[in-house]
Each structure stands twice: as structure tokens, then as C-alpha cells.
Amino acid sequence: MGELVPGGNQALPDGALTIHVPGPFDLSVLITGADGKVAGDGDFVFFNQPSAPGARLHGETVTLHPPRLRPGADRVTVVVSPADPGTSLGRLPVPVLSVLAGGGGLLARFTPPRPARETVLLLAEVYRRGDRWKVRALGQGYAEGLAALARDFGVDVTDDGAPAPRTTPAPRTTPAPPTSPAPPTSPAPPTTPAPGGTAGGAALQVVNAARSRAGAAPVALDGRLTAAAEAHAGAMAAHGRLALESPDGTSLFHRIAAQGYVCLTVAEHLVSGPRTAEEFVDYCLAGHERSGPFRDPAVVHLGIGRAVGPATGDVYWTAVWARPFTADGLVRLASEVTALTNAERAAARLAPLAPDPRLARAAQAHSDDMVARDFYAHTGPEGQEPWDRARAAGATHRGIGENIACGQRSPAEVVRGWMDSPGHRANILRPDFTHIGVGCATGSRAGTYWTQLFGAAG
């Protein structure tokens, strides 16, 4: 398996390929000839036109059969854009592209540099060289939007600056494995039963039957999560699109906080298409990543909302899976991040990092601050840097390093994401770092905000 860098390329085997980009993104591909242009609008594969000869899109995955591409095609460009068109890629987790062989073996992976204000990213291209095919990593940002990009490739798009609208939306989802959170001063209040007759009530039996088959304990409906889910499903239906954030800037996680539920672990499904609770659950169970919450023992509460678009009649679903905050739970979550980090160091034959409560206070404060003031950066709004925060917490280490992340829903996912990024990986595997503190908080726009603060012995 090759870890690609921008501009790097790798030969591909004959046969089918799978291209996978998980996360809150819309995935699309453009099929072009030697001139870099499509032969027609059918060469643009996206959510409303999910297939072309040799290429098929399903959610977060494109299945590609290079020999079956239309005559004259010698390049397939892989593109990601935010699932919520009003969000810049810089406010989302970095998209990670994996290329797998038809049998499932990982061939190549590419983690681009974090985008900033770009709304479209050209991730990679699969291209012909002679009679063989190769993949090249790109990581090229594009600020003018998906419609402008499509026009540059020769696609005829509608005049409103967007790809052709969906006519019969297939089920789509922005799922994520469970997450971690922000420390409040006291545990969340007792669970409030959800009102009868809700979408959640109709789905609960089906959900818990699936969890039972997976060996997981049943979840209980929570009235606060249900209210947040119903409000979010209603907002998506009113605006006719799946999104973690409404046009007014209110995210699903803002709605959960407004209901008074403080999460330790949270996961979500945003889906359009299924009309009944049974169809919704069947769709979620059909994908390994989508089905994660159905097997996850960490979640104990559920809220489900369902709404119908007034103009189109399309059905929109929001499901929220959560465990309420406890101080002990936060300690266990941070300890798991530390253990996974030290496992990576052990694999590189490096000494483990010792937990440091001063670094932990500074890391937790930074995650809390990013949630509370809705920013995502190493530098705080007043200009504080990681070493300033460490010093203010009483840490006296000779050297300080910091990793941050947002959107990842579990310790395993966030550590894997850091290890897949060269700069973050360098911090985790830096030989002279001796101590670590971990912070995690839930809320704001991305849902989860993580901080690792490293210290070198003085």
C-alpha cells in the first residue's frame, strides 16, 4: 500500500477499483479524454447522475472499471465538495482518499493538506499510461464551487450555478462513528421520555432488534435528542438538502446543546429517501460505516426526526445516537486516545508518552474554547499559541507540540486521521516528546473537537 503525496503516482492492477472518501462530503468524478474535457454531460458522475460506463457512485464510494469506460476516456478525476454547499472545506475534517482493489485490498491512500476557504477539492486522478492505469494524488483546491468546476471540464450545468437538481433523491447519508465531548460542570439531567407517536417511537423497535442481532444493548429514546433531531429534519426538509448545518448557521449539534443534552459520545445519520422507519433502518444497515452505531456499545440514547419537504414531498431523516457526559467518561476517552497514540509510538520503537495533568488541562481548555467560540485553529482568537496555553496551565516542558482535529467521532478515528497526515504523524512520533495531554469537546459546527498537546522533558 502506498501513502501518496501531492503529485505522487502509483501503478494500479488490472480489474475493478474502489475509491472511498468517508465524511461529510459529496463525492463525484469527471471522465475526460486527452484534452481534459468531458465528451458530454453523461461523463459527470455525481449524486443525481450516479453512473456512467465503467463508473458508479454509491454514497462515499465510487466503483471504477477502467477498461469499461467510454471510448476515448483516459482520465477520471475524483472530486469532493461539502455535503452542505454553504460550508468551506476548511471547516470540515480533511478528506482522506483510499484506493482499493476489487478484492478489497488497500492499494493507495492520500491525505491532502488541509483546505482553507476552498469549496471543491480535486483529490486525485486515475489515468492511462500506455495500456496500464495509474493513480496520481492532486490535492488542488478550487474556490468557485462545483458548478464552475464542472463548466471548466465542459459539463453543461444549469444557470443557477449548481448541478442539475435531484429529481428522485436516492438515500444519502452523512454518518460518523461515535465521538467525544466537552466537560460541563455536572452530568446531563435524567433522560426525558420521547413523546409517543414520533418517528423515533416507530423506529425504536426496529433499531433495537438490529442492535440485538449485533450483540449490543438496546438504546432508549431521549426527548431532548428527539426534539433536536425533529428540528433538524424539519430544517433540511424546508431547504431541500442534507446538511449538518442550516443556512442560518445552526448545526445539529447546536440544536442538541439547546435542548440541554451534553454528549460524551455522539454519532448521527442524515438521510433522504426512505419513507418508513423500516426503510430508513434497512438503508443504514446496508453500509458498514453507516451501520456502526447499531453495533456500538458506547451509545445509550437515541433521537430520531422525520420531515417531508413541502415542495417536493422528499422525506428527510435525522438520527442522533449519544451517551451523556460524565467526568469519568471523559477521562476514559482521553486515556483511550493516549493509549492509541502510544501504540503507534511502540510500533515505531519509541518510548511511550506519560500523561501530564497540566498538558491535559491546557488541551481540554482549547477543545472547549473551539466549541464555545466556534473556531478551529492552533492560534486562539486573542493570539494565544499552544506553548502559551501550556505555560498558563503550569507546564514547564522544554518543547511543545500540538495536534487538533474536528469531526472525527471516536478515539480510533481521530488517531488514525492524525497518523494519516504527515505533520500530525511527525508530532506523534517525535522522539524527544515525553508527555501528553488530551482534550475533547462536543458541539459547535463539526460536532467534535480534539486536541493533543505534547511536551518534551526539560
GROMACS .gro file of C-alpha atoms in nm:
model
  458
    1MET     CA    1   0.000   0.000   0.000
    2GLY     CA    2   0.136   0.344  -0.093
    3GLU     CA    3   0.092   0.667   0.104
    4LEU     CA    4   0.075   0.928  -0.171
    5VAL     CA    5   0.191   1.289  -0.151
    6PRO     CA    6   0.065   1.568  -0.382
    7GLY     CA    7   0.190   1.490  -0.731
    8GLY     CA    8   0.285   1.133  -0.639
    9ASN     CA    9   0.160   0.847  -0.853
   10GLN     CA   10   0.128   0.471  -0.832
   11ALA     CA   11   0.058   0.195  -1.082
   12LEU     CA   12  -0.274   0.014  -1.047
   13PRO     CA   13  -0.355  -0.352  -1.111
   14ASP     CA   14  -0.592  -0.463  -1.384
   15GLY     CA   15  -0.957  -0.503  -1.293
   16ALA     CA   16  -1.209  -0.317  -1.083
   17LEU     CA   17  -1.111  -0.047  -0.834
   18THR     CA   18  -1.294   0.107  -0.540
   19ILE     CA   19  -1.238   0.470  -0.446
   20HIS     CA   20  -1.357   0.558  -0.095
   21VAL     CA   21  -1.376   0.904   0.070
   22PRO     CA   22  -1.566   0.896   0.402
   23GLY     CA   23  -1.703   1.200   0.579
   24PRO     CA   24  -1.948   1.490   0.532
   25PHE     CA   25  -1.870   1.528   0.162
   26ASP     CA   26  -2.034   1.490  -0.177
   27LEU     CA   27  -1.813   1.268  -0.393
   28SER     CA   28  -1.813   1.297  -0.772
   29VAL     CA   29  -1.594   1.202  -1.070
   30LEU     CA   30  -1.535   1.357  -1.411
   31ILE     CA   31  -1.443   1.132  -1.705
   32THR     CA   32  -1.234   1.307  -1.969
   33GLY     CA   33  -1.026   1.245  -2.278
   34ALA     CA   34  -0.674   1.360  -2.361
   35ASP     CA   35  -0.794   1.722  -2.392
   36GLY     CA   36  -0.915   1.730  -2.032
   37LYS     CA   37  -1.279   1.777  -2.138
   38VAL     CA   38  -1.583   1.555  -2.100
   39ALA     CA   39  -1.747   1.413  -2.411
   40GLY     CA   40  -2.090   1.506  -2.276
   41ASP     CA   41  -2.286   1.568  -1.957
   42GLY     CA   42  -2.301   1.192  -1.901
   43ASP     CA   43  -1.931   1.197  -1.810
   44PHE     CA   44  -2.011   1.383  -1.485
   45VAL     CA   45  -2.095   1.123  -1.218
   46PHE     CA   46  -2.247   1.281  -0.906
   47PHE     CA   47  -2.538   1.233  -0.663
   48ASN     CA   48  -2.809   1.300  -0.922
   49GLN     CA   49  -2.637   1.102  -1.201
   50PRO     CA   50  -2.465   0.819  -1.014
   51SER     CA   51  -2.341   0.609  -1.302
   52ALA     CA   52  -2.165   0.616  -1.637
   53PRO     CA   53  -1.999   0.338  -1.838
   54GLY     CA   54  -1.725   0.199  -1.616
   55ALA     CA   55  -1.806   0.418  -1.312
   56ARG     CA   56  -2.073   0.400  -1.042
   57LEU     CA   57  -2.121   0.620  -0.735
   58HIS     CA   58  -2.281   0.491  -0.417
   59GLY     CA   59  -2.259   0.727  -0.121
   60GLU     CA   60  -1.895   0.759  -0.017
   61THR     CA   61  -1.766   0.510  -0.275
   62VAL     CA   62  -1.701   0.503  -0.649
   63THR     CA   63  -1.658   0.168  -0.821
   64LEU     CA   64  -1.437   0.208  -1.128
   65HIS     CA   65  -1.376  -0.038  -1.413
   66PRO     CA   66  -1.119   0.144  -1.633
   67PRO     CA   67  -1.149  -0.096  -1.932
   68ARG     CA   68  -1.525  -0.032  -1.942
   69LEU     CA   69  -1.501   0.347  -1.966
   70ARG     CA   70  -1.647   0.504  -2.279
   71PRO     CA   71  -1.421   0.503  -2.591
   72GLY     CA   72  -1.161   0.779  -2.578
   73ALA     CA   73  -1.167   0.818  -2.199
   74ASP     CA   74  -0.822   0.815  -2.045
   75ARG     CA   75  -0.865   1.008  -1.721
   76VAL     CA   76  -1.104   1.003  -1.423
   77THR     CA   77  -1.076   1.296  -1.181
   78VAL     CA   78  -1.203   1.242  -0.826
   79VAL     CA   79  -1.367   1.548  -0.669
   80VAL     CA   80  -1.505   1.623  -0.321
   81SER     CA   81  -1.720   1.912  -0.206
   82PRO     CA   82  -1.903   1.975   0.124
   83ALA     CA   83  -2.235   1.793   0.162
   84ASP     CA   84  -2.358   2.130   0.288
   85PRO     CA   85  -2.291   2.372  -0.001
   86GLY     CA   86  -2.265   2.667   0.240
   87THR     CA   87  -1.962   2.525   0.421
   88SER     CA   88  -1.597   2.564   0.322
   89LEU     CA   89  -1.380   2.253   0.324
   90GLY     CA   90  -1.154   2.417   0.582
   91ARG     CA   91  -1.428   2.377   0.843
   92LEU     CA   92  -1.457   2.002   0.788
   93PRO     CA   93  -1.230   1.704   0.855
   94VAL     CA   94  -0.960   1.661   0.593
   95PRO     CA   95  -1.094   1.421   0.324
   96VAL     CA   96  -0.890   1.100   0.305
   97LEU     CA   97  -0.897   0.907  -0.023
   98SER     CA   98  -0.840   0.531  -0.031
   99VAL     CA   99  -0.799   0.326  -0.348
  100LEU     CA  100  -0.878  -0.045  -0.309
  101ALA     CA  101  -0.852  -0.342  -0.541
  102GLY     CA  102  -1.166  -0.525  -0.644
  103GLY     CA  103  -1.098  -0.784  -0.374
  104GLY     CA  104  -1.081  -0.517  -0.105
  105GLY     CA  105  -0.705  -0.483  -0.055
  106LEU     CA  106  -0.581  -0.128   0.006
  107LEU     CA  107  -0.364  -0.006  -0.284
  108ALA     CA  108  -0.303   0.361  -0.208
  109ARG     CA  109  -0.412   0.633   0.032
  110PHE     CA  110  -0.387   1.011   0.007
  111THR     CA  111  -0.442   1.274   0.275
  112PRO     CA  112  -0.417   1.620   0.116
  113PRO     CA  113  -0.305   1.932   0.301
  114ARG     CA  114  -0.595   2.088   0.493
  115PRO     CA  115  -0.801   2.314   0.263
  116ALA     CA  116  -0.890   2.666   0.375
  117ARG     CA  117  -1.175   2.856   0.203
  118GLU     CA  118  -1.199   2.617  -0.092
  119THR     CA  119  -1.539   2.466  -0.168
  120VAL     CA  120  -1.415   2.196  -0.406
  121LEU     CA  121  -1.105   1.977  -0.393
  122LEU     CA  122  -0.960   1.777  -0.681
  123LEU     CA  123  -0.832   1.483  -0.479
  124ALA     CA  124  -0.680   1.251  -0.737
  125GLU     CA  125  -0.692   1.129  -1.095
  126VAL     CA  126  -0.688   0.777  -1.233
  127TYR     CA  127  -0.522   0.800  -1.573
  128ARG     CA  128  -0.399   0.583  -1.859
  129ARG     CA  129  -0.030   0.541  -1.942
  130GLY     CA  130   0.003   0.320  -2.246
  131ASP     CA  131  -0.201   0.013  -2.174
  132ARG     CA  132  -0.182   0.049  -1.793
  133TRP     CA  133  -0.362   0.269  -1.542
  134LYS     CA  134  -0.214   0.474  -1.260
  135VAL     CA  135  -0.340   0.699  -0.980
  136ARG     CA  136  -0.194   1.044  -0.912
  137ALA     CA  137  -0.259   1.247  -0.595
  138LEU     CA  138  -0.366   1.607  -0.662
  139GLY     CA  139  -0.498   1.796  -0.357
  140GLN     CA  140  -0.585   2.101  -0.570
  141GLY     CA  141  -0.832   2.344  -0.411
  142TYR     CA  142  -1.098   2.519  -0.615
  143ALA     CA  143  -1.289   2.815  -0.468
  144GLU     CA  144  -1.558   2.879  -0.729
  145GLY     CA  145  -1.784   2.585  -0.648
  146LEU     CA  146  -1.874   2.253  -0.807
  147ALA     CA  147  -2.078   2.403  -1.091
  148ALA     CA  148  -1.789   2.627  -1.201
  149LEU     CA  149  -1.551   2.333  -1.187
  150ALA     CA  150  -1.789   2.123  -1.397
  151ARG     CA  151  -1.811   2.401  -1.658
  152ASP     CA  152  -1.432   2.411  -1.680
  153PHE     CA  153  -1.440   2.041  -1.764
  154GLY     CA  154  -1.701   2.107  -2.034
  155VAL     CA  155  -2.017   1.998  -1.846
  156ASP     CA  156  -2.337   2.188  -1.929
  157VAL     CA  157  -2.487   2.285  -1.591
  158THR     CA  158  -2.798   2.479  -1.504
  159ASP     CA  159  -2.796   2.858  -1.485
  160ASP     CA  160  -2.840   2.880  -1.107
  161GLY     CA  161  -2.478   2.780  -1.051
  162ALA     CA  162  -2.550   2.426  -0.933
  163PRO     CA  163  -2.556   2.081  -1.087
  164ALA     CA  164  -2.895   1.972  -1.212
  165PRO     CA  165  -3.135   1.937  -0.918
  166ARG     CA  166  -3.220   1.594  -0.784
  167THR     CA  167  -3.541   1.458  -0.918
  168THR     CA  168  -3.586   1.137  -0.717
  169PRO     CA  169  -3.328   1.159  -0.442
  170ALA     CA  170  -3.168   0.830  -0.357
  171PRO     CA  171  -3.093   0.770   0.011
  172ARG     CA  172  -2.787   0.964   0.115
  173THR     CA  173  -2.622   0.996   0.450
  174THR     CA  174  -2.359   1.184   0.642
  175PRO     CA  175  -2.277   0.932   0.914
  176ALA     CA  176  -1.990   0.914   1.152
  177PRO     CA  177  -1.867   0.674   1.412
  178PRO     CA  178  -1.916   0.787   1.773
  179THR     CA  179  -1.732   1.080   1.923
  180SER     CA  180  -1.626   1.262   2.228
  181PRO     CA  181  -1.705   1.589   2.407
  182ALA     CA  182  -1.698   1.889   2.625
  183PRO     CA  183  -1.680   1.888   3.002
  184PRO     CA  184  -1.972   2.059   3.170
  185THR     CA  185  -1.985   2.125   3.541
  186SER     CA  186  -2.237   1.849   3.613
  187PRO     CA  187  -2.373   1.535   3.444
  188ALA     CA  188  -2.656   1.566   3.197
  189PRO     CA  189  -3.003   1.566   3.354
  190PRO     CA  190  -3.207   1.245   3.361
  191THR     CA  191  -3.342   1.110   3.037
  192THR     CA  192  -3.674   1.257   2.928
  193PRO     CA  193  -3.904   1.011   2.752
  194ALA     CA  194  -3.977   1.099   2.391
  195PRO     CA  195  -4.341   1.179   2.315
  196GLY     CA  196  -4.546   0.898   2.171
  197GLY     CA  197  -4.623   0.877   1.802
  198THR     CA  198  -4.288   1.017   1.685
  199ALA     CA  199  -4.067   0.876   1.409
  200GLY     CA  200  -3.838   0.764   1.690
  201GLY     CA  201  -4.114   0.560   1.851
  202ALA     CA  202  -4.184   0.386   1.521
  203ALA     CA  203  -3.816   0.314   1.463
  204LEU     CA  204  -3.705   0.216   1.813
  205GLN     CA  205  -3.822  -0.144   1.793
  206VAL     CA  206  -3.653  -0.194   1.455
  207VAL     CA  207  -3.334  -0.028   1.579
  208ASN     CA  208  -3.311  -0.236   1.894
  209ALA     CA  209  -3.381  -0.556   1.702
  210ALA     CA  210  -3.079  -0.475   1.483
  211ARG     CA  211  -2.866  -0.395   1.790
  212SER     CA  212  -2.969  -0.724   1.947
  213ARG     CA  213  -2.855  -0.914   1.638
  214ALA     CA  214  -2.520  -0.730   1.661
  215GLY     CA  215  -2.481  -0.816   2.031
  216ALA     CA  216  -2.530  -0.457   2.151
  217ALA     CA  217  -2.759  -0.346   2.433
  218PRO     CA  218  -3.083  -0.164   2.343
  219VAL     CA  219  -3.091   0.215   2.332
  220ALA     CA  220  -3.360   0.433   2.490
  221LEU     CA  221  -3.537   0.725   2.327
  222ASP     CA  222  -3.442   1.061   2.477
  223GLY     CA  223  -3.683   1.351   2.445
  224ARG     CA  224  -3.409   1.612   2.412
  225LEU     CA  225  -3.231   1.426   2.133
  226THR     CA  226  -3.567   1.363   1.964
  227ALA     CA  227  -3.655   1.733   1.975
  228ALA     CA  228  -3.316   1.825   1.823
  229ALA     CA  229  -3.349   1.556   1.555
  230GLU     CA  230  -3.703   1.663   1.463
  231ALA     CA  231  -3.599   2.028   1.439
  232HIS     CA  232  -3.303   1.941   1.220
  233ALA     CA  233  -3.501   1.710   0.992
  234GLY     CA  234  -3.758   1.988   0.954
  235ALA     CA  235  -3.490   2.241   0.861
  236MET     CA  236  -3.342   2.006   0.599
  237ALA     CA  237  -3.687   1.942   0.451
  238ALA     CA  238  -3.763   2.315   0.440
  239HIS     CA  239  -3.441   2.389   0.250
  240GLY     CA  240  -3.446   2.070   0.041
  241ARG     CA  241  -3.096   1.946   0.121
  242LEU     CA  242  -2.899   1.723   0.357
  243ALA     CA  243  -2.663   1.923   0.576
  244LEU     CA  244  -2.520   1.924   0.926
  245GLU     CA  245  -2.573   2.299   0.929
  246SER     CA  246  -2.872   2.510   0.822
  247PRO     CA  247  -2.825   2.822   0.610
  248ASP     CA  248  -2.862   3.038   0.923
  249GLY     CA  249  -2.554   2.869   1.076
  250THR     CA  250  -2.743   2.645   1.319
  251SER     CA  251  -2.593   2.297   1.324
  252LEU     CA  252  -2.741   1.973   1.451
  253PHE     CA  253  -2.504   1.998   1.747
  254HIS     CA  254  -2.626   2.349   1.831
  255ARG     CA  255  -2.977   2.203   1.846
  256ILE     CA  256  -2.866   1.922   2.077
  257ALA     CA  257  -2.696   2.170   2.313
  258ALA     CA  258  -3.002   2.398   2.310
  259GLN     CA  259  -3.211   2.105   2.435
  260GLY     CA  260  -2.978   2.066   2.735
  261TYR     CA  261  -2.816   1.734   2.640
  262VAL     CA  262  -2.438   1.734   2.688
  263CYS     CA  263  -2.278   1.449   2.494
  264LEU     CA  264  -1.982   1.235   2.579
  265THR     CA  265  -2.030   1.026   2.265
  266VAL     CA  266  -2.235   1.129   1.964
  267ALA     CA  267  -2.300   0.995   1.615
  268GLU     CA  268  -2.553   1.099   1.355
  269HIS     CA  269  -2.728   0.986   1.039
  270LEU     CA  270  -2.866   1.238   0.791
  271VAL     CA  271  -3.059   1.055   0.519
  272SER     CA  272  -3.309   1.141   0.247
  273GLY     CA  273  -3.521   0.899   0.050
  274PRO     CA  274  -3.660   0.622   0.274
  275ARG     CA  275  -4.027   0.678   0.355
  276THR     CA  276  -4.076   0.443   0.650
  277ALA     CA  277  -3.879   0.367   0.965
  278GLU     CA  278  -3.810   0.016   0.835
  279GLU     CA  279  -3.669   0.152   0.507
  280PHE     CA  280  -3.455   0.404   0.697
  281VAL     CA  281  -3.304   0.135   0.920
  282ASP     CA  282  -3.253  -0.103   0.626
  283TYR     CA  283  -3.062   0.168   0.439
  284CYS     CA  284  -2.840   0.245   0.738
  285LEU     CA  285  -2.764  -0.124   0.790
  286ALA     CA  286  -2.666  -0.171   0.423
  287GLY     CA  287  -2.329   0.005   0.465
  288HIS     CA  288  -2.056  -0.100   0.710
  289GLU     CA  289  -1.976   0.255   0.818
  290ARG     CA  290  -2.341   0.364   0.828
  291SER     CA  291  -2.429   0.065   1.044
  292GLY     CA  292  -2.163   0.148   1.305
  293PRO     CA  293  -2.399   0.299   1.566
  294PHE     CA  294  -2.619  -0.011   1.551
  295ARG     CA  295  -2.324  -0.213   1.688
  296ASP     CA  296  -2.166   0.049   1.912
  297PRO     CA  297  -2.194  -0.028   2.285
  298ALA     CA  298  -2.093   0.331   2.372
  299VAL     CA  299  -2.426   0.487   2.270
  300VAL     CA  300  -2.722   0.453   2.507
  301HIS     CA  301  -2.973   0.717   2.387
  302LEU     CA  302  -3.143   0.779   2.054
  303GLY     CA  303  -3.340   1.061   1.897
  304ILE     CA  304  -3.499   1.035   1.551
  305GLY     CA  305  -3.673   1.302   1.346
  306ARG     CA  306  -3.858   1.270   1.015
  307ALA     CA  307  -3.986   1.551   0.794
  308VAL     CA  308  -4.135   1.583   0.446
  309GLY     CA  309  -4.025   1.858   0.208
  310PRO     CA  310  -4.321   2.088   0.139
  311ALA     CA  311  -4.233   2.143  -0.226
  312THR     CA  312  -4.105   1.802  -0.335
  313GLY     CA  313  -4.251   1.551  -0.091
  314ASP     CA  314  -3.900   1.413  -0.027
  315VAL     CA  315  -3.853   1.257   0.316
  316TYR     CA  316  -3.562   1.368   0.538
  317TRP     CA  317  -3.437   1.180   0.844
  318THR     CA  318  -3.208   1.278   1.130
  319ALA     CA  319  -3.093   1.020   1.385
  320VAL     CA  320  -2.879   1.113   1.684
  321TRP     CA  321  -2.703   0.847   1.890
  322ALA     CA  322  -2.539   0.958   2.214
  323ARG     CA  323  -2.408   0.889   2.561
  324PRO     CA  324  -2.438   1.172   2.815
  325PHE     CA  325  -2.131   1.339   2.958
  326THR     CA  326  -1.971   1.224   3.279
  327ALA     CA  327  -1.634   1.332   3.416
  328ASP     CA  328  -1.520   0.970   3.443
  329GLY     CA  329  -1.626   0.907   3.085
  330LEU     CA  330  -1.417   1.198   2.963
  331VAL     CA  331  -1.112   1.063   3.148
  332ARG     CA  332  -1.161   0.722   2.987
  333LEU     CA  333  -1.200   0.880   2.643
  334ALA     CA  334  -0.878   1.082   2.678
  335SER     CA  335  -0.698   0.773   2.811
  336GLU     CA  336  -0.803   0.580   2.503
  337VAL     CA  337  -0.654   0.848   2.275
  338THR     CA  338  -0.331   0.833   2.475
  339ALA     CA  339  -0.321   0.451   2.458
  340LEU     CA  340  -0.373   0.451   2.081
  341THR     CA  341  -0.105   0.719   2.041
  342ASN     CA  342   0.139   0.516   2.247
  343ALA     CA  343   0.060   0.206   2.042
  344GLU     CA  344   0.172   0.398   1.731
  345ARG     CA  345   0.491   0.502   1.912
  346ALA     CA  346   0.554   0.143   2.022
  347ALA     CA  347   0.519   0.027   1.662
  348ALA     CA  348   0.791   0.281   1.573
  349ARG     CA  349   1.005   0.160   1.867
  350LEU     CA  350   0.965   0.485   2.059
  351ALA     CA  351   0.911   0.530   2.431
  352PRO     CA  352   0.550   0.588   2.545
  353LEU     CA  353   0.426   0.933   2.639
  354ALA     CA  354   0.336   0.987   3.004
  355PRO     CA  355   0.006   1.162   3.082
  356ASP     CA  356   0.061   1.511   3.223
  357PRO     CA  357  -0.233   1.679   3.402
  358ARG     CA  358  -0.106   2.028   3.316
  359LEU     CA  359  -0.093   1.950   2.945
  360ALA     CA  360  -0.434   1.782   2.977
  361ARG     CA  361  -0.585   2.098   3.133
  362ALA     CA  362  -0.447   2.311   2.850
  363ALA     CA  363  -0.563   2.065   2.580
  364GLN     CA  364  -0.911   2.037   2.727
  365ALA     CA  365  -0.940   2.414   2.759
  366HIS     CA  366  -0.850   2.457   2.391
  367SER     CA  367  -1.109   2.199   2.275
  368ASP     CA  368  -1.370   2.369   2.497
  369ASP     CA  369  -1.274   2.709   2.358
  370MET     CA  370  -1.303   2.596   1.996
  371VAL     CA  371  -1.655   2.472   2.069
  372ALA     CA  372  -1.761   2.774   2.275
  373ARG     CA  373  -1.630   3.037   2.033
  374ASP     CA  374  -1.684   2.847   1.709
  375PHE     CA  375  -1.333   2.846   1.565
  376TYR     CA  376  -1.086   2.579   1.459
  377ALA     CA  377  -0.719   2.675   1.477
  378HIS     CA  378  -0.399   2.634   1.674
  379THR     CA  379  -0.396   3.008   1.739
  380GLY     CA  380  -0.671   3.135   1.969
  381PRO     CA  381  -0.878   3.446   1.893
  382GLU     CA  382  -0.651   3.658   2.116
  383GLY     CA  383  -0.338   3.519   1.952
  384GLN     CA  384  -0.251   3.250   2.210
  385GLU     CA  385  -0.031   2.971   2.076
  386PRO     CA  386  -0.004   2.613   2.209
  387TRP     CA  387   0.305   2.696   2.418
  388ASP     CA  388   0.122   2.995   2.569
  389ARG     CA  389  -0.164   2.771   2.678
  390ALA     CA  390   0.076   2.510   2.817
  391ARG     CA  391   0.266   2.772   3.015
  392ALA     CA  392  -0.056   2.923   3.152
  393ALA     CA  393  -0.154   2.575   3.277
  394GLY     CA  394   0.178   2.546   3.464
  395ALA     CA  395   0.362   2.319   3.221
  396THR     CA  396   0.739   2.377   3.208
  397HIS     CA  397   0.837   2.147   2.922
  398ARG     CA  398   1.130   2.242   2.703
  399GLY     CA  399   0.937   2.187   2.379
  400ILE     CA  400   0.563   2.191   2.299
  401GLY     CA  401   0.371   2.046   2.004
  402GLU     CA  402   0.000   2.030   1.927
  403ASN     CA  403  -0.237   1.829   1.708
  404ILE     CA  404  -0.600   1.931   1.662
  405ALA     CA  405  -0.884   1.770   1.468
  406CYS     CA  406  -1.258   1.818   1.425
  407GLY     CA  407  -1.539   1.594   1.306
  408GLN     CA  408  -1.390   1.254   1.394
  409ARG     CA  409  -1.631   1.058   1.610
  410SER     CA  410  -1.408   0.823   1.810
  411PRO     CA  411  -1.056   0.797   1.955
  412ALA     CA  412  -0.966   0.535   1.694
  413GLU     CA  413  -1.085   0.756   1.408
  414VAL     CA  414  -0.905   1.068   1.527
  415VAL     CA  415  -0.572   0.892   1.592
  416ARG     CA  416  -0.596   0.719   1.255
  417GLY     CA  417  -0.659   1.057   1.091
  418TRP     CA  418  -0.358   1.213   1.262
  419MET     CA  419  -0.137   0.921   1.162
  420ASP     CA  420  -0.253   0.960   0.801
  421SER     CA  421  -0.138   1.324   0.799
  422PRO     CA  422   0.239   1.377   0.773
  423GLY     CA  423   0.257   1.680   1.003
  424HIS     CA  424   0.040   1.530   1.276
  425ARG     CA  425   0.217   1.196   1.244
  426ALA     CA  426   0.550   1.372   1.297
  427ASN     CA  427   0.429   1.509   1.630
  428ILE     CA  428   0.302   1.169   1.746
  429LEU     CA  429   0.633   1.003   1.650
  430ARG     CA  430   0.870   1.280   1.761
  431PRO     CA  431   1.138   1.104   1.969
  432ASP     CA  432   1.203   1.386   2.217
  433PHE     CA  433   0.840   1.425   2.326
  434THR     CA  434   0.790   1.263   2.664
  435HIS     CA  435   0.447   1.376   2.790
  436ILE     CA  436   0.095   1.422   2.654
  437GLY     CA  437  -0.238   1.580   2.743
  438VAL     CA  438  -0.563   1.516   2.555
  439GLY     CA  439  -0.879   1.723   2.530
  440CYS     CA  440  -1.205   1.659   2.352
  441ALA     CA  441  -1.532   1.851   2.337
  442THR     CA  442  -1.862   1.820   2.150
  443GLY     CA  443  -2.076   2.090   1.996
  444SER     CA  444  -2.049   2.384   1.757
  445ARG     CA  445  -2.048   2.308   1.383
  446ALA     CA  446  -1.831   1.997   1.338
  447GLY     CA  447  -1.966   1.812   1.642
  448THR     CA  448  -1.634   1.702   1.792
  449TYR     CA  449  -1.310   1.891   1.857
  450TRP     CA  450  -0.991   1.713   1.964
  451THR     CA  451  -0.661   1.842   2.097
  452GLN     CA  452  -0.331   1.660   2.168
  453LEU     CA  453  -0.068   1.866   2.349
  454PHE     CA  454   0.285   1.721   2.362
  455GLY     CA  455   0.574   1.818   2.587
  456ALA     CA  456   0.945   1.745   2.579
  457ALA     CA  457   1.128   1.696   2.908
  458GLY     CA  458   1.322   2.000   3.025
   0.00000   0.00000   0.00000
